[in-house]
mmCIF file of C-alpha atoms and ligand atoms in Angstrom:
data_model
loop_
_atom_site.group_PDB
_atom_site.id
_atom_site.type_symbol
_atom_site.label_atom_id
_atom_site.label_comp_id
_atom_site.label_asym_id
_atom_site.label_seq_id
_atom_site.Cartn_x
_atom_site.Cartn_y
_atom_site.Cartn_z
ATOM 1 C CA MET K 1 144.785 113.421 100.960
ATOM 2 C CA GLN K 2 143.863 110.062 102.407
ATOM 3 C CA ILE K 3 147.449 108.790 102.091
ATOM 4 C CA LEU K 4 148.850 111.959 103.720
ATOM 5 C CA ASN K 5 146.513 111.694 106.680
ATOM 6 C CA PHE K 6 147.297 108.049 107.042
ATOM 7 C CA CYS K 7 151.033 108.896 107.226
ATOM 8 C CA ARG K 8 150.399 111.496 109.950
ATOM 9 C CA LEU K 9 148.458 108.967 111.929
ATOM 10 C CA ARG K 10 151.241 106.430 111.584
ATOM 11 C CA GLU K 11 153.780 109.003 112.829
ATOM 12 C CA GLY K 12 151.533 109.749 115.803
ATOM 13 C CA VAL K 13 151.194 106.107 116.622
ATOM 14 C CA LYS K 14 154.966 105.690 116.508
ATOM 15 C CA SER K 15 155.669 108.595 118.896
ATOM 16 C CA CYS K 16 152.988 107.337 121.266
ATOM 17 C CA THR K 17 155.337 104.638 122.370
ATOM 18 C CA VAL K 18 157.348 107.485 123.972
ATOM 19 C CA ARG K 19 154.648 109.912 125.268
ATOM 20 C CA PRO K 20 151.328 108.032 125.138
ATOM 21 C CA LEU K 21 148.866 110.786 126.216
ATOM 22 C CA ALA K 22 150.476 114.068 125.186
ATOM 23 C CA CYS K 23 150.905 112.882 121.608
ATOM 24 C CA LEU K 24 147.134 112.707 121.120
ATOM 25 C CA PHE K 25 146.799 116.498 121.333
ATOM 26 C CA THR K 26 148.116 119.438 119.349
ATOM 27 C CA SER K 27 147.880 122.981 120.596
ATOM 28 C CA THR K 28 146.593 125.819 118.395
ATOM 29 C CA CYS K 29 146.187 129.262 120.041
ATOM 30 C CA GLY K 30 146.110 127.562 123.419
ATOM 31 C CA MET K 31 143.105 125.360 122.414
ATOM 32 C CA ALA K 32 143.842 121.699 122.827
ATOM 33 C CA LYS K 33 142.618 119.633 119.897
ATOM 34 C CA SER K 34 142.852 115.931 119.346
ATOM 35 C CA LYS K 35 145.147 115.135 116.469
ATOM 36 C CA PHE K 36 142.308 113.076 115.057
ATOM 37 C CA GLU K 37 140.280 116.255 114.563
ATOM 38 C CA TYR K 38 141.208 116.379 110.869
ATOM 39 C CA VAL K 39 138.762 113.536 110.124
ATOM 40 C CA ARG K 40 135.961 116.099 110.378
ATOM 41 C CA ASN K 41 137.141 117.436 107.025
ATOM 42 C CA PHE K 42 135.966 114.256 105.373
ATOM 43 C CA GLU K 43 132.334 115.237 106.070
ATOM 44 C CA VAL K 44 130.642 116.557 102.938
ATOM 45 C CA GLU K 45 128.227 119.478 102.670
ATOM 46 C CA ASP K 46 124.677 118.342 102.077
ATOM 47 C CA THR K 47 122.751 121.566 102.699
ATOM 48 C CA CYS K 48 119.502 121.649 100.700
ATOM 49 C CA LEU K 49 119.245 124.547 98.245
ATOM 50 C CA ARG K 50 117.448 127.545 99.730
ATOM 51 C CA ASN K 51 113.929 128.484 98.712
ATOM 52 C CA CYS K 52 113.028 124.929 97.662
ATOM 53 C CA TYR K 53 110.514 122.554 99.202
ATOM 54 C CA ILE K 54 112.367 119.613 100.721
ATOM 55 C CA VAL K 55 110.592 116.308 100.142
ATOM 56 C CA VAL K 56 111.618 113.235 102.112
ATOM 57 C CA ARG K 57 110.107 110.039 100.721
ATOM 58 C CA LEU K 58 110.232 106.844 102.741
ATOM 59 C CA ASP K 59 109.580 103.391 101.338
ATOM 60 C CA GLY K 60 109.194 100.119 103.232
ATOM 61 C CA ARG K 61 112.113 97.769 102.659
ATOM 62 C CA ASN K 62 111.071 94.479 101.086
ATOM 63 C CA PHE K 63 107.452 94.973 102.139
ATOM 64 C CA HIS K 64 106.327 92.313 99.704
ATOM 65 C CA ARG K 65 107.881 89.818 102.099
ATOM 66 C CA PHE K 66 106.845 91.773 105.210
ATOM 67 C CA ALA K 67 103.199 91.759 104.032
ATOM 68 C CA GLU K 68 103.306 88.010 103.311
ATOM 69 C CA GLN K 69 104.905 87.162 106.646
ATOM 70 C CA HIS K 70 102.402 89.260 108.579
ATOM 71 C CA LYS K 71 99.455 88.017 106.550
ATOM 72 C CA PHE K 72 98.346 91.406 105.278
ATOM 73 C CA ALA K 73 94.944 91.294 103.554
ATOM 74 C CA LYS K 74 95.220 91.510 99.747
ATOM 75 C CA PRO K 75 95.353 93.907 98.049
ATOM 76 C CA ASN K 76 94.761 96.388 100.917
ATOM 77 C CA ASP K 77 95.119 95.795 104.621
ATOM 78 C CA ASN K 78 93.303 98.412 106.715
ATOM 79 C CA ARG K 79 95.475 97.695 109.751
ATOM 80 C CA ALA K 80 98.665 98.245 107.769
ATOM 81 C CA LEU K 81 97.349 101.425 106.149
ATOM 82 C CA GLY K 82 96.180 102.726 109.541
ATOM 83 C CA LEU K 83 99.588 102.048 111.060
ATOM 84 C CA MET K 84 101.353 103.875 108.209
ATOM 85 C CA THR K 85 99.094 106.895 108.767
ATOM 86 C CA ARG K 86 99.627 106.785 112.531
ATOM 87 C CA SER K 87 103.408 106.723 112.046
ATOM 88 C CA ALA K 88 103.216 109.610 109.561
ATOM 89 C CA ARG K 89 101.186 111.618 112.063
ATOM 90 C CA SER K 90 103.892 111.030 114.646
ATOM 91 C CA VAL K 91 106.528 112.314 112.183
ATOM 92 C CA MET K 92 104.519 115.490 111.599
ATOM 93 C CA GLU K 93 103.878 116.059 115.288
ATOM 94 C CA GLU K 94 107.455 115.406 116.406
ATOM 95 C CA LEU K 95 109.448 117.083 113.627
ATOM 96 C CA GLU K 96 109.213 120.744 112.822
ATOM 97 C CA ASP K 97 108.286 122.445 109.584
ATOM 98 C CA ILE K 98 106.504 119.642 107.718
ATOM 99 C CA ILE K 99 103.526 121.174 105.922
ATOM 100 C CA ILE K 100 102.040 118.114 104.234
ATOM 101 C CA GLY K 101 102.444 114.335 104.109
ATOM 102 C CA TYR K 102 101.171 111.948 101.449
ATOM 103 C CA GLY K 103 101.242 108.158 101.625
ATOM 104 C CA GLN K 104 100.061 105.015 99.850
ATOM 105 C CA SER K 105 101.008 101.332 100.075
ATOM 106 C CA ASP K 106 104.369 101.148 101.928
ATOM 107 C CA GLU K 107 105.538 104.687 101.146
ATOM 108 C CA PHE K 108 105.097 108.133 102.676
ATOM 109 C CA SER K 109 106.336 111.536 101.487
ATOM 110 C CA PHE K 110 106.873 114.489 103.824
ATOM 111 C CA VAL K 111 107.259 118.072 102.607
ATOM 112 C CA PHE K 112 109.257 120.619 104.606
ATOM 113 C CA LYS K 113 108.323 124.252 104.031
ATOM 114 C CA ARG K 114 110.615 126.107 101.644
ATOM 115 C CA THR K 115 111.834 128.543 104.313
ATOM 116 C CA SER K 116 112.691 125.815 106.814
ATOM 117 C CA THR K 117 116.049 126.222 108.518
ATOM 118 C CA TRP K 118 115.589 123.127 110.633
ATOM 119 C CA PHE K 119 118.908 121.306 111.144
ATOM 120 C CA LYS K 120 120.478 123.887 108.834
ATOM 121 C CA ARG K 121 118.590 122.170 105.959
ATOM 122 C CA ARG K 122 121.069 119.288 106.061
ATOM 123 C CA ALA K 123 119.609 116.543 103.877
ATOM 124 C CA SER K 124 121.104 113.650 105.824
ATOM 125 C CA LYS K 125 119.807 114.969 109.176
ATOM 126 C CA LEU K 126 116.284 115.585 107.859
ATOM 127 C CA MET K 127 116.071 112.262 106.071
ATOM 128 C CA THR K 128 117.407 110.146 108.912
ATOM 129 C CA LEU K 129 115.216 111.895 111.489
ATOM 130 C CA VAL K 130 112.110 111.301 109.380
ATOM 131 C CA ALA K 131 113.052 107.666 108.716
ATOM 132 C CA SER K 132 113.903 106.848 112.333
ATOM 133 C CA GLN K 133 110.863 108.624 113.783
ATOM 134 C CA PHE K 134 108.623 106.826 111.293
ATOM 135 C CA SER K 135 110.198 103.397 111.888
ATOM 136 C CA SER K 136 110.141 103.629 115.672
ATOM 137 C CA SER K 137 106.503 104.813 115.578
ATOM 138 C CA TYR K 138 105.603 101.904 113.283
ATOM 139 C CA VAL K 139 106.921 99.462 115.882
ATOM 140 C CA PHE K 140 105.628 101.480 118.863
ATOM 141 C CA HIS K 141 102.043 101.575 117.542
ATOM 142 C CA TRP K 142 102.001 98.077 115.982
ATOM 143 C CA LYS K 143 99.803 96.647 118.751
ATOM 144 C CA ASP K 144 97.221 99.443 118.392
ATOM 145 C CA PHE K 145 96.487 98.185 114.877
ATOM 146 C CA PHE K 146 97.451 94.505 114.874
ATOM 147 C CA GLY K 147 96.480 93.597 118.445
ATOM 148 C CA ASP K 148 97.898 90.197 119.426
ATOM 149 C CA HIS K 149 99.140 89.496 115.910
ATOM 150 C CA PRO K 150 102.903 89.573 116.623
ATOM 151 C CA LEU K 151 105.474 91.719 114.872
ATOM 152 C CA LEU K 152 107.862 89.028 113.648
ATOM 153 C CA TYR K 153 110.901 91.150 112.847
ATOM 154 C CA PRO K 154 111.877 94.854 112.773
ATOM 155 C CA PRO K 155 110.741 96.585 109.563
ATOM 156 C CA GLY K 156 112.990 99.093 107.802
ATOM 157 C CA PHE K 157 112.297 102.127 105.605
ATOM 158 C CA ASP K 158 114.665 103.665 103.082
ATOM 159 C CA GLY K 159 114.597 107.410 102.494
ATOM 160 C CA ARG K 160 115.504 109.904 99.797
ATOM 161 C CA VAL K 161 115.485 113.690 99.550
ATOM 162 C CA VAL K 162 114.232 115.603 96.513
ATOM 163 C CA LEU K 163 114.003 119.404 96.171
ATOM 164 C CA TYR K 164 111.227 121.212 94.319
ATOM 165 C CA PRO K 165 111.582 124.926 93.562
ATOM 166 C CA SER K 166 107.964 125.839 92.746
ATOM 167 C CA ASN K 167 104.434 125.121 93.945
ATOM 168 C CA ARG K 168 103.662 123.678 90.498
ATOM 169 C CA ASN K 169 106.571 121.230 90.722
ATOM 170 C CA LEU K 170 105.541 120.169 94.213
ATOM 171 C CA LYS K 171 101.892 119.671 93.235
ATOM 172 C CA ASP K 172 103.052 117.646 90.217
ATOM 173 C CA TYR K 173 105.214 115.533 92.524
ATOM 174 C CA LEU K 174 102.239 114.787 94.786
ATOM 175 C CA SER K 175 100.046 114.140 91.724
ATOM 176 C CA TRP K 176 102.652 111.686 90.461
ATOM 177 C CA ARG K 177 102.506 109.726 93.720
ATOM 178 C CA GLN K 178 98.673 109.737 93.691
ATOM 179 C CA ALA K 179 98.583 108.632 90.044
ATOM 180 C CA ASP K 180 100.912 105.790 91.031
ATOM 181 C CA CYS K 181 98.501 104.869 93.829
ATOM 182 C CA HIS K 182 95.601 104.807 91.352
ATOM 183 C CA ILE K 183 97.404 102.708 88.718
ATOM 184 C CA ASN K 184 98.663 100.138 91.255
ATOM 185 C CA ASN K 185 95.424 99.946 93.189
ATOM 186 C CA LEU K 186 93.238 99.470 90.121
ATOM 187 C CA TYR K 187 95.532 96.698 88.886
ATOM 188 C CA ASN K 188 95.737 95.017 92.298
ATOM 189 C CA THR K 189 91.981 95.257 92.866
ATOM 190 C CA VAL K 190 91.177 93.510 89.565
ATOM 191 C CA PHE K 191 94.026 91.035 89.949
ATOM 192 C CA TRP K 192 92.977 89.862 93.423
ATOM 193 C CA THR K 193 89.274 89.887 92.507
ATOM 194 C CA LEU K 194 90.034 87.548 89.592
ATOM 195 C CA VAL K 195 91.955 85.286 91.983
ATOM 196 C CA GLN K 196 89.762 85.500 95.103
ATOM 197 C CA LYS K 197 86.321 85.688 93.482
ATOM 198 C CA GLY K 198 86.965 84.479 89.941
ATOM 199 C CA GLY K 199 88.937 81.375 90.922
ATOM 200 C CA LEU K 200 91.875 82.141 88.594
ATOM 201 C CA THR K 201 95.430 81.274 89.547
ATOM 202 C CA THR K 202 97.816 84.214 89.932
ATOM 203 C CA VAL K 203 99.457 83.290 86.599
ATOM 204 C CA GLN K 204 96.059 83.194 84.846
ATOM 205 C CA ALA K 205 95.057 86.552 86.373
ATOM 206 C CA GLU K 206 98.333 88.093 85.210
ATOM 207 C CA ASP K 207 97.729 86.769 81.668
ATOM 208 C CA ARG K 208 94.165 88.063 81.675
ATOM 209 C CA LEU K 209 95.329 91.581 82.558
ATOM 210 C CA LYS K 210 98.189 91.751 80.054
ATOM 211 C CA GLY K 211 97.704 94.729 77.713
ATOM 212 C CA THR K 212 94.467 95.917 79.367
ATOM 213 C CA LEU K 213 93.746 99.622 79.811
ATOM 214 C CA ALA K 214 92.085 101.275 82.841
ATOM 215 C CA ALA K 215 88.674 101.133 81.103
ATOM 216 C CA ASP K 216 89.053 97.373 80.493
ATOM 217 C CA LYS K 217 89.892 96.784 84.151
ATOM 218 C CA ASN K 218 86.892 98.829 85.311
ATOM 219 C CA GLU K 219 84.723 96.816 82.922
ATOM 220 C CA ILE K 220 85.968 93.440 84.222
ATOM 221 C CA LEU K 221 85.167 94.527 87.785
ATOM 222 C CA PHE K 222 81.736 95.870 86.872
ATOM 223 C CA SER K 223 80.429 93.320 84.405
ATOM 224 C CA GLU K 224 81.904 90.162 85.936
ATOM 225 C CA PHE K 225 81.890 90.964 89.657
ATOM 226 C CA ASP K 226 79.372 93.779 90.046
ATOM 227 C CA ILE K 227 82.043 96.018 91.575
ATOM 228 C CA ASN K 228 82.030 99.746 90.854
ATOM 229 C CA TYR K 229 85.685 100.712 91.295
ATOM 230 C CA ASN K 230 84.746 104.306 92.114
ATOM 231 C CA LYS K 231 82.862 103.064 95.160
ATOM 232 C CA GLU K 232 85.887 101.235 96.593
ATOM 233 C CA PRO K 233 87.141 102.957 99.784
ATOM 234 C CA ALA K 234 88.804 106.303 99.033
ATOM 235 C CA VAL K 235 91.793 105.407 101.216
ATOM 236 C CA TYR K 236 92.663 102.628 98.713
ATOM 237 C CA ARG K 237 92.034 104.720 95.593
ATOM 238 C CA LYS K 238 93.425 108.084 96.691
ATOM 239 C CA GLY K 239 95.967 107.302 99.403
ATOM 240 C CA THR K 240 96.299 109.452 102.521
ATOM 241 C CA THR K 241 97.061 113.153 102.800
ATOM 242 C CA LEU K 242 97.969 114.719 106.135
ATOM 243 C CA ILE K 243 97.871 118.468 106.659
ATOM 244 C CA TRP K 244 97.834 120.875 109.586
ATOM 245 C CA GLU K 245 94.558 122.591 110.375
ATOM 246 C CA LYS K 246 93.753 125.296 112.903
ATOM 247 C CA HIS K 247 90.759 124.979 115.192
ATOM 248 C CA ASP K 248 89.356 127.671 117.414
ATOM 249 C CA GLN K 249 88.939 126.612 120.995
ATOM 250 C CA THR K 250 87.782 128.297 124.167
ATOM 251 C CA VAL K 251 89.999 127.629 127.152
ATOM 252 C CA ILE K 252 88.020 127.802 130.401
ATOM 253 C CA THR K 253 89.786 129.051 133.528
ATOM 254 C CA GLU K 254 88.288 129.455 136.983
ATOM 255 C CA VAL K 255 89.561 132.152 139.374
ATOM 256 C CA MET K 256 88.440 133.045 142.918
ATOM 257 C CA LYS K 257 87.773 136.761 143.383
ATOM 258 C CA ASP K 258 86.496 138.000 146.765
ATOM 259 C CA LYS K 259 85.501 134.410 147.574
ATOM 260 C CA ILE K 260 83.432 134.279 144.418
ATOM 261 C CA LYS K 261 84.352 131.882 141.636
ATOM 262 C CA GLU K 262 84.690 133.572 138.259
ATOM 263 C CA VAL K 263 84.782 131.585 135.047
ATOM 264 C CA HIS K 264 86.710 133.025 132.106
ATOM 265 C CA GLY K 265 86.738 131.794 128.549
ATOM 266 C CA THR K 266 89.758 132.662 126.407
ATOM 267 C CA PRO K 267 89.691 131.998 122.662
ATOM 268 C CA ARG K 268 92.710 130.002 121.481
ATOM 269 C CA SER K 269 93.684 128.617 118.150
ATOM 270 C CA LYS K 270 95.092 125.072 118.212
ATOM 271 C CA ARG K 271 96.560 123.255 115.243
ATOM 272 C CA SER K 272 96.314 119.530 114.675
ATOM 273 C CA VAL K 273 97.032 117.039 111.923
ATOM 274 C CA GLN K 274 93.986 116.205 109.788
ATOM 275 C CA VAL K 275 93.661 113.140 107.570
ATOM 276 C CA TYR K 276 92.163 113.249 104.047
ATOM 277 C CA HIS K 277 91.662 110.629 101.350
ATOM 278 C CA SER K 278 90.921 113.201 98.673
ATOM 279 C CA ASP K 279 91.847 113.798 95.088
ATOM 280 C CA ILE K 280 94.975 115.972 95.106
ATOM 281 C CA ILE K 281 95.547 115.929 91.346
ATOM 282 C CA GLY K 282 92.731 118.387 90.610
ATOM 283 C CA GLU K 283 92.694 121.944 91.960
ATOM 284 C CA ASP K 284 89.716 121.606 94.368
ATOM 285 C CA PHE K 285 91.717 120.281 97.318
ATOM 286 C CA TRP K 286 94.313 123.056 96.984
ATOM 287 C CA GLU K 287 91.648 125.744 96.662
ATOM 288 C CA GLN K 288 89.954 124.462 99.826
ATOM 289 C CA HIS K 289 93.309 124.418 101.682
ATOM 290 C CA SER K 290 94.964 127.427 100.133
ATOM 291 C CA ASN K 291 97.157 128.106 103.190
ATOM 292 C CA ILE K 292 99.370 125.025 102.662
ATOM 293 C CA PHE K 293 101.667 126.706 100.150
ATOM 294 C CA GLU K 294 103.059 130.193 100.031
ATOM 295 C CA ASP K 295 101.979 131.923 96.851
ATOM 296 C CA ASP K 296 104.840 131.909 94.356
ATOM 297 C CA GLY K 297 102.839 132.741 91.247
ATOM 298 C CA CYS K 298 103.400 129.189 89.883
HETATM 299 P P1 GTP N 1 111.564 97.546 98.033
HETATM 300 O O1 GTP N 1 110.759 98.775 98.342
HETATM 301 O O2 GTP N 1 112.344 97.697 96.759
HETATM 302 O O3 GTP N 1 112.416 97.088 99.163
HETATM 303 O O4 GTP N 1 110.531 96.335 97.728
HETATM 304 P P2 GTP N 1 109.045 96.132 98.263
HETATM 305 O O5 GTP N 1 108.831 94.647 98.385
HETATM 306 O O6 GTP N 1 108.772 96.952 99.464
HETATM 307 O O7 GTP N 1 108.161 96.615 97.022
HETATM 308 P P3 GTP N 1 107.461 98.006 96.728
HETATM 309 O O8 GTP N 1 107.896 99.059 97.676
HETATM 310 O O9 GTP N 1 107.644 98.287 95.259
HETATM 311 O O10 GTP N 1 105.927 97.687 96.908
HETATM 312 C C1 GTP N 1 105.328 97.583 98.165
HETATM 313 C C2 GTP N 1 104.814 96.177 98.400
HETATM 314 O O11 GTP N 1 104.291 96.105 99.721
HETATM 315 C C3 GTP N 1 103.645 95.786 97.507
HETATM 316 O O12 GTP N 1 104.077 95.248 96.287
HETATM 317 C C4 GTP N 1 102.929 94.751 98.352
HETATM 318 O O13 GTP N 1 103.523 93.485 98.153
HETATM 319 C C5 GTP N 1 103.234 95.192 99.786
HETATM 320 N N1 GTP N 1 102.067 95.869 100.400
HETATM 321 C C6 GTP N 1 101.953 97.177 100.730
HETATM 322 N N2 GTP N 1 100.734 97.420 101.289
HETATM 323 C C7 GTP N 1 100.078 96.253 101.297
HETATM 324 C C8 GTP N 1 98.788 95.847 101.766
HETATM 325 O O14 GTP N 1 97.966 96.644 102.273
HETATM 326 N N3 GTP N 1 98.448 94.539 101.612
HETATM 327 C C9 GTP N 1 99.316 93.632 101.041
HETATM 328 N N4 GTP N 1 98.924 92.357 100.925
HETATM 329 N N5 GTP N 1 100.549 93.973 100.621
HETATM 330 C C10 GTP N 1 100.919 95.269 100.747
HETATM 331 MG MG1 MG N 2 108.909 99.056 99.450
#
């Protein structure tokens, strides 16, 4: 196929020496088409399967280096976490059909509703729009979180698309990301406490934590540093969940009637993105926000 097309192109190029402009077009049913039109056929279908939730997960590229260069606090930098959440909010507000977002560290997942027909469910369109909106917001809002601390170079975020056919699968996906947040944050909290407060080198701290279980790590924090891990900020332990919530409002309008001002109040329902740092592995959160998913019996 490629060789055949190449030959056609070569022929076209040859005849151009005779009729330079006319040779660029072919005529089918009176519609002029460029002879290069065939290259469209190289595009592949990437429509997401119907009736599935579409998850786009972004991850900061080489954020280990980015965090070092921008002197992020260890293990958690509130400015960086705030900026991630701000950028995720912008994604939800600018792009249609996202029902929930979940983020931790340098990653954020966005879930499109299963019935979404946005951009004909084309994976590449959805993923690139999420990634570019998130990246541009990250740069746009940098100053709001880091003030005069300069952004030294443009950060990048990779993206992937995964489809989940049932509510159970989607909840398990989100649980997986929150479990990851918990495992990493517990490790990092003990590791940096051993270094920053315990005076260990990073190599010594790594050795100390080799083979330890969650209970051992909690015990080190509690008995040696008087830190109750469960009282660490929820944003570090649970990550950040963004959902849409409706609020009832009364819109006040003033009208003049027979030279008398009348004030009318009209009830309106407005939706806005709300931020939670809650447990999403258990059922409580989902029971309290039962409108996020459509019931599928799973
Ligand atoms: P790739 O994603 O493979 O490009 O590599 P990466 O360096 O981004 O690593 P990964 O995504 O696995 O992990 C994210 C990294 O970001 C962490 O290992 C930290 O080094 C860094 N990071 C994220 N959030 C914070 C933070 O709040 N404070 C600090 N100090 N570092 C952070
Ligand atoms: Mg990363």
